[in-house]
Every structure is written in structure tokens, then in C-alpha cells.
Coordinates of C-alpha atoms in Angstrom, one line a residue:
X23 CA 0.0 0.0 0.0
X24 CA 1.3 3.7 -1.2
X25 CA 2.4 5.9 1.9
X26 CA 0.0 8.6 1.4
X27 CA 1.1 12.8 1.0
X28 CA -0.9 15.6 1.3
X29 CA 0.2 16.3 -2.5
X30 CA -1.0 12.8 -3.3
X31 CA -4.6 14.0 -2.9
X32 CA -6.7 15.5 -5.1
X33 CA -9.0 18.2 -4.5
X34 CA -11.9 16.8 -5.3
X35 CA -11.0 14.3 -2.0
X36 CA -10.9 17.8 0.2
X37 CA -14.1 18.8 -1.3
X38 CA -15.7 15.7 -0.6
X39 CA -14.9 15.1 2.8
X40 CA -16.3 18.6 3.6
X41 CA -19.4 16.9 2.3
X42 CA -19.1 14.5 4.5
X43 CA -18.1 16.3 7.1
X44 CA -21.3 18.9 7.2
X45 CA -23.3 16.0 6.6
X46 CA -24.2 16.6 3.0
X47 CA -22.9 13.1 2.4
X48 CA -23.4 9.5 4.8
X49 CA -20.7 7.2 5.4
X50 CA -21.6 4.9 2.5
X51 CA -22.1 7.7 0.1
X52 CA -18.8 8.7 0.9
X53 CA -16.6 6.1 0.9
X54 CA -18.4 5.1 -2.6
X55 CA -17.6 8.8 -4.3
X56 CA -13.9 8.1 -2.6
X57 CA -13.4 4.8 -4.3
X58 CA -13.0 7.1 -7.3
X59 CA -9.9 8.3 -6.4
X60 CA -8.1 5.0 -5.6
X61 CA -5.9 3.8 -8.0
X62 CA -2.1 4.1 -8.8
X63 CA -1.7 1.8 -5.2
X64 CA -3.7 4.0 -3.2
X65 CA -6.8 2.2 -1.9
X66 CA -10.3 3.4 -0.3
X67 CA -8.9 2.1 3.1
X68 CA -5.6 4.0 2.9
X69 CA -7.7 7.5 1.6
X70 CA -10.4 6.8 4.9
X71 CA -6.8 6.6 7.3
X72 CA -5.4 9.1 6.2
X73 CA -8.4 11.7 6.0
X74 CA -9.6 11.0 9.1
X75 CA -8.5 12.9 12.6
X76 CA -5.3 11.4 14.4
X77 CA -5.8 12.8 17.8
X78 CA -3.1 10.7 19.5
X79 CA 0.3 12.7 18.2
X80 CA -1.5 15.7 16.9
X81 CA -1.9 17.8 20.8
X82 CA 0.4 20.7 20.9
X83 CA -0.7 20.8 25.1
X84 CA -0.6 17.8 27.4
X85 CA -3.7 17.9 29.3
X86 CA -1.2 17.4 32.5
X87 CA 0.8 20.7 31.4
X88 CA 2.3 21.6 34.2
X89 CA 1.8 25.3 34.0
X90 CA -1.6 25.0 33.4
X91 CA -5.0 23.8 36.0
X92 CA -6.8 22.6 33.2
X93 CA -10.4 20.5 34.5
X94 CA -13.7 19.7 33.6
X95 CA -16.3 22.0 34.9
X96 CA -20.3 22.3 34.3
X97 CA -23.2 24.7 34.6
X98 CA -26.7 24.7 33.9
X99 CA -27.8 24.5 30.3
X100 CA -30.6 26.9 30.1
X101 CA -33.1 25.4 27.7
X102 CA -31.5 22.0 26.6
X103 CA -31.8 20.2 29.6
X104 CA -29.4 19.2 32.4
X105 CA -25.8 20.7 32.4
X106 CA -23.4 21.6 30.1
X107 CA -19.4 19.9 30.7
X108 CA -16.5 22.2 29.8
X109 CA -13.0 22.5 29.7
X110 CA -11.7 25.7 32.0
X111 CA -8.1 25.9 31.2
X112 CA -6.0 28.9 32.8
X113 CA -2.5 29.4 33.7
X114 CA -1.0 28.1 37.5
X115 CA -0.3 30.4 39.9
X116 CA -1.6 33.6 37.9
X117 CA -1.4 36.7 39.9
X118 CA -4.0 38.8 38.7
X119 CA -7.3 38.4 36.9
X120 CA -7.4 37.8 33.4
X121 CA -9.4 37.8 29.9
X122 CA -11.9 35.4 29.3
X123 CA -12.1 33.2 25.8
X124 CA -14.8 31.2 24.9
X125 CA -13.6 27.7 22.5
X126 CA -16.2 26.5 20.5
X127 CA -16.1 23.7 18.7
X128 CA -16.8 21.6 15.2
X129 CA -20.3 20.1 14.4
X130 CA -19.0 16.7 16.5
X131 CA -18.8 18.0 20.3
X132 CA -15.8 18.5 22.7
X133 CA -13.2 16.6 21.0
X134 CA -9.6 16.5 21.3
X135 CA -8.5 18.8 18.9
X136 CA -10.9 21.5 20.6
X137 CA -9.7 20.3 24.3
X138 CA -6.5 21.3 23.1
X139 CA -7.2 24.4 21.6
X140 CA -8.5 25.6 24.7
X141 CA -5.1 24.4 26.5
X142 CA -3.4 26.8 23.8
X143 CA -5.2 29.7 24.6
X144 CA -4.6 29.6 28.1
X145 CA -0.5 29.1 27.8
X146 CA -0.9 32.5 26.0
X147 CA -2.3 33.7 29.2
X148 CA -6.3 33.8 28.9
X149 CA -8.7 31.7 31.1
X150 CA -10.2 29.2 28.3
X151 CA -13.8 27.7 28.5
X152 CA -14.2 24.8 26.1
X153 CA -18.3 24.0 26.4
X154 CA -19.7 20.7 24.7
X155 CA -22.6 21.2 22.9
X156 CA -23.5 17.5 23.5
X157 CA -23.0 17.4 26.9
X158 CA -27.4 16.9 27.1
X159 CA -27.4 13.7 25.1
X160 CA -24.0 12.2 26.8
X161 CA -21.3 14.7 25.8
X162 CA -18.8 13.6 22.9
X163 CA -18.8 10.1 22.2
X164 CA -15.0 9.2 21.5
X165 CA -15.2 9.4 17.8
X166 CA -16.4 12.2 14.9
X167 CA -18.9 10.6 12.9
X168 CA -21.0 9.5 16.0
X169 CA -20.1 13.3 17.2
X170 CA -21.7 14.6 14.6
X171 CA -24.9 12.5 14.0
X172 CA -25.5 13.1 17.8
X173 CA -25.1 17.1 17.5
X174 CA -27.4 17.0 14.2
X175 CA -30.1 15.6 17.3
X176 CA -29.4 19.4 18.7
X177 CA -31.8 22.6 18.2
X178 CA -29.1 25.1 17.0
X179 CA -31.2 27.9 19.4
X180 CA -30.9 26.3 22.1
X181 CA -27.0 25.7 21.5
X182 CA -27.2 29.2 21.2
X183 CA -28.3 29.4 24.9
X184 CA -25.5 27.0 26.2
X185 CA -22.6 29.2 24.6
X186 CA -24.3 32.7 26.1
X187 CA -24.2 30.3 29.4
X188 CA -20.8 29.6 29.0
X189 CA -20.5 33.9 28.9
X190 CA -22.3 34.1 31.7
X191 CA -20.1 31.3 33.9
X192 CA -16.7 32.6 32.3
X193 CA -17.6 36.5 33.2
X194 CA -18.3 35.7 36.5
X195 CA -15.3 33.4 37.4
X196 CA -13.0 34.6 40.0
X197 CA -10.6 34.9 37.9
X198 CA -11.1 36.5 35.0
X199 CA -11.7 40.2 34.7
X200 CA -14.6 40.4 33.0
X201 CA -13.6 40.9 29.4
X202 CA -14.3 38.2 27.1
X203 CA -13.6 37.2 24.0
X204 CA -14.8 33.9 21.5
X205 CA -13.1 31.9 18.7
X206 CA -14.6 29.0 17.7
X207 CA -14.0 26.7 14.2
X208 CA -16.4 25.7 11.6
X209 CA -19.7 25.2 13.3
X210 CA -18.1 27.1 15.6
X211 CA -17.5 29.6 13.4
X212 CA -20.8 30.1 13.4
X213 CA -21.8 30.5 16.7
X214 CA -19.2 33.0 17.2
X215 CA -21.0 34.6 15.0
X216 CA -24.0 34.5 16.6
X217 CA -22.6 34.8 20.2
X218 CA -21.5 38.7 18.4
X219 CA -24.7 39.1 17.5
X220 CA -26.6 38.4 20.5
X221 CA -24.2 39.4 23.2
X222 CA -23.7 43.1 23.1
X223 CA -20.9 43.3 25.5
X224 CA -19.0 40.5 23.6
X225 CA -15.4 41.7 24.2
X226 CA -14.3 40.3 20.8
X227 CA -14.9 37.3 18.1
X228 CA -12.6 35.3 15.8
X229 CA -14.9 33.1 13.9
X230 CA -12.7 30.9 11.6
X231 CA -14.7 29.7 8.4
X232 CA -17.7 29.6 9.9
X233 CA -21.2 30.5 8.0
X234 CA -22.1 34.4 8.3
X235 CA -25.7 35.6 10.3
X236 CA -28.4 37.0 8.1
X237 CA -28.0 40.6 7.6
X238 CA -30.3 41.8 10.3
X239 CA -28.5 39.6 12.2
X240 CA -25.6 40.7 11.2
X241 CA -26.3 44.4 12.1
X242 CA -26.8 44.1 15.8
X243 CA -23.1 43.3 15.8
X244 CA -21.3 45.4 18.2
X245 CA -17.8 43.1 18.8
X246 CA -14.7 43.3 16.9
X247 CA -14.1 41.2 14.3
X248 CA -11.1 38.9 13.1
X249 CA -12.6 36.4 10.3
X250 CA -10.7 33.7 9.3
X251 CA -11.3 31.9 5.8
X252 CA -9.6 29.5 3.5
X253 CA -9.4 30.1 -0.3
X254 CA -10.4 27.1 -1.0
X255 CA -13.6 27.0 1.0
X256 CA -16.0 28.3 -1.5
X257 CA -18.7 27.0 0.3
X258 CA -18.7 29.0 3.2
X259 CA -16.6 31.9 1.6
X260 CA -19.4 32.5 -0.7
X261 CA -21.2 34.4 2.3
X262 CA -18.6 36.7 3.1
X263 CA -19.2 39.7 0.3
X264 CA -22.6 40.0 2.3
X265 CA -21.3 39.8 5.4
X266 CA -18.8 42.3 4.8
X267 CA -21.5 44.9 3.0
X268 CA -23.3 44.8 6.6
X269 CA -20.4 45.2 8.7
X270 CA -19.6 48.6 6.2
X271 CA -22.5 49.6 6.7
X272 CA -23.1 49.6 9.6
X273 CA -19.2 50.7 11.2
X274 CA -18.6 47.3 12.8
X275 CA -14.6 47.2 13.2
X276 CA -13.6 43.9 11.6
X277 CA -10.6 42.3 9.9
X278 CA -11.0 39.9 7.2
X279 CA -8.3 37.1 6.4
X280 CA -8.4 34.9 3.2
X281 CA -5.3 32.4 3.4
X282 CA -4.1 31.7 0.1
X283 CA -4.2 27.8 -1.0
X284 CA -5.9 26.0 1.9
X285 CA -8.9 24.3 3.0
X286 CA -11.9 24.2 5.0
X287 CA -10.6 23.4 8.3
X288 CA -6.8 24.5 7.8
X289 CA -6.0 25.6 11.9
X290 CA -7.0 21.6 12.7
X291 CA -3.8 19.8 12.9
X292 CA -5.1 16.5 13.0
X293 CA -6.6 15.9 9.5
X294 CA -4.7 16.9 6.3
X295 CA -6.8 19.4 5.3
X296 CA -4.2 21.3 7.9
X297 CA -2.0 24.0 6.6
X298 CA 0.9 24.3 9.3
X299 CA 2.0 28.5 8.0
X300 CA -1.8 29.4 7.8
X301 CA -2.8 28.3 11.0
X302 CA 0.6 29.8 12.8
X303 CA -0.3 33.0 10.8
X304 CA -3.9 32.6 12.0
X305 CA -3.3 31.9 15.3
X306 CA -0.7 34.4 15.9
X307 CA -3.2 36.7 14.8
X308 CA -6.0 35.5 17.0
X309 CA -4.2 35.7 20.1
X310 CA -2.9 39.3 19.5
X311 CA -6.5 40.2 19.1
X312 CA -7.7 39.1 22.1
X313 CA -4.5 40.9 23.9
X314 CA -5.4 44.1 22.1
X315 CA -9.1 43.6 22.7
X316 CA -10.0 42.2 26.0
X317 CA -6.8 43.8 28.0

């Protein structure tokens, strides 16, 4: 069997495991449209592998960093029922209070890759809360696919609710100064998004490729900005002319980003669709945001 490369795979294998991904395609569905693209030694079983997320040597923080208290809180979820598990991540030993950043995460629940991200955020000195959106139906289930049929199960609204929650608990924290800001990937791109347009006092929001609001949704914005696309992503860059008139007109301070050459999904590290110099570029950018924003 061939050793797989990103420059092995063909575009039209990107585009369709967004499909999949956003649920525009099943399992079978997918792995028949992939079996397209096997040949010259690369099999359907070697294209799956490799696609898929490889959570075991892809975290940047060890959730036993050493510099970090990094646990597993909850809090009420207002309208879905029960409570809401999240990762609070924040440096050890911090002196005074600090920012606040909200982590959302994909259309699959807490996973790895979004545990980690939260991890990052606090080593550059903000205290992180990582919700799981599927916390009300079990939380995430070990594994993507079942993560996302479960959060399909999931009124978007009342999501909505949980991650103004997860404002609520982080602005109130002992430590944290009040100030809060949101990034969230994909889905929760989105609900950053949203979060801007339904929280007034949002501090700040870094949606990466997530789906724009309407534009009377958009307008109520009155958070900064800092979007984060891929070139590639046509299907979600195709809102952002739009999105952009609104912010215009309507004097919203933003900052739009279009990385040249990547993906859908180019800041997660665990699935080829990463693009290492985009997402350092990205997230270099993110984190100076929040500093500038929520000091």
C-alpha cells in the first residue's frame, strides 16, 4: 500500500470530505464517491486513514501541562436540559485576573482537537472555556462521525443558549476580569457569530470559516471582528461579500483574512486538510487580538 502525502490528494477528495463532514454526504455515500480516487496503489482504506483525525500525536498541550490547572467544569444548560461539561483551562499560579475566551467547537462535540485548543489559549495567558454542545445527550462520544450524528439531534437555538451560558459562567469566574472574548471553528465559526450578535458586551470574536448571520443579524453586531477563511472554501466563503457589505455599513470594526491555498478546516492539525504557515499565521493573529481587545 502507497504511503499517502498531502500532495497525493486530489482536491476533489478535500471537497468531498467537507461533504461528509457537514453531513451533505453518509458514510456509505462517501466512501463510494472516494473509491474514485483509488488507484495508482492508493486504496479506499488507505484515503479513509489518512483523511480521518489522528488525535493521539497531533496535541500541541498535554492535558497534564504543568503550568496549566486545566479541569472539567459544568453549569446549567438553560433550555437543553441538564448541564453543560466544559473544559476551564488557565495558567498556575496567575497573579491577577485575566481575559476570558470562549472555544467552540466543530459540528462533533468536545473533542480532542478543541480540548486542546482551549489548552493553547490559556498558555498564551487567557482563562479558556471549552463547552460541549452534547453534553445533554452524553457529551462527545470518542469518535467524529457518531459526534456529529449526535449534535445534528441538537436545536441550533438552544446551542445558542448554552454558549451565552458559557459567557455568563466565564464573566463571573473569580478569575477572570470580566472581558471576554470567542473563537470557535467551523460550526463554531458560526456560533461565534451568533454569540457577536446576541451578546452586546461580547469583548471580541474570531470566527474561523464559519457560516455568516443573516443581515439583520448581522447588524446588531457590536464586537470586533477577526474572520478567518480558507481560499479554497468556497462554500462558506461565498457568504462573506454579504457579510462584509453589513459590517460597512453599519461601522462594525472587523478584519477579514483569506489564506491563500488551503482548505476548509486548515488551523486543525489532526486531518490533512491542515495547513501548518496558515494556521501559525492565523493563530498568531487570533491571540494578538484578544490581547489588544479584551486587556
Amino acid at each position: 500500500m502507497k504511503d499517502l502525502k498531502k500532495e497525493d490528494i486530489k482536491q476533489e477528495v478535500f471537497d468531498l470530505y467537507d461533504d461528509y463532514a457537514h453531513n451533505k454526504l453518509n458514510r456509505r455515500q462517501f466512501v463510494e464517491k472516494l473509491s474514485l480516487y483509488a488507484v495508482g496503489g492508493i486504496t479506499v482504506s488507505s484515503l479513509l486513514s489518512f483523511m480521518s483525525p489522528n488525535y493521539i500525536d497531533c496535541l500541541l498541550v498535554k492535558a497534564n501541562d504543568p503550568t496549566l490547572d486545566s479541569d472539567y467544569i459544568t453549569y446549567e444548560s438553560p433550555k437543553g436540559g441538564g448541564t453543560i461539561k466544559g473544559l476551564l483551562s488557565k495558567p498556575k499560579n496567575s497573579k491577577t485576573k485575566l481575559p476570558g475566551v470562549i472555544v467552540i467547537h466543530e459540528n462533533r462535540g468536545l473533542n480532542p482537537y478543541i480540548e486542546d485548543v482551549g489548552r493553547r489559549t490559556a498558555k498564551a495567558g487567557f482563562i479558556s472555556l471549552a463547552p460541549d454542545a452534547l453534553s445533554p445527550l452524553g457529551g462527545y462520544p470518542g469518535n467524529d462521525d457518531d459526534g456529529r450524528t449526535m449534535q445534528k439531534k441538537r436545536d441550533r437555538n438552544e446551542m445558542i443558549e448554552d454558549f451565552i451560558e458559557a459567557y455568563n459562567y466565564l464573566k463571573s469566574h473569580k478569575d477572570c476580569n470580566g472581558k471576554i472574548g470567542v473563537v470557535g471553528f467551523c460550526f463554531g465559526g458560526w456560533m461565534a457569530n451568533m454569540l457577536a450578535v446576541r451578546i452586546p458586551e461580547l469583548g471580541a470574536a474570531v470566527p474561523y470559516y464559519g457560516r455568516q448571520p443573516s443581515d439583520e443579524e448581522a447588524a446588531k453586531i457590536k464586537a470586533p471582528l477577526l474572520l478567518q477563511y480558507g481560499e479554497l472554501d468556497t462554500r462558506v466563503n461565498a457568504g462573506l461579500p454579504a457579510f462584509e457589505a453589513v459590517l460597512k455599513a453599519n461601522n462594525i470594526a472587523y478584519t477579514a483574512h483569506i489564506y491563500p491555498n488551503v482548505n476548509h478546516g486548515f488551523h486543525n492539525n489532526t486531518t490533512p486538510r491542515f495547513d501548518k504557515e496558515a494556521a501559525d499565521l492565523s493563530w498568531s493573529r487570533t491571540i494578538a487580538f484578544f490581547k489588544e481587545k479584551l486587556k
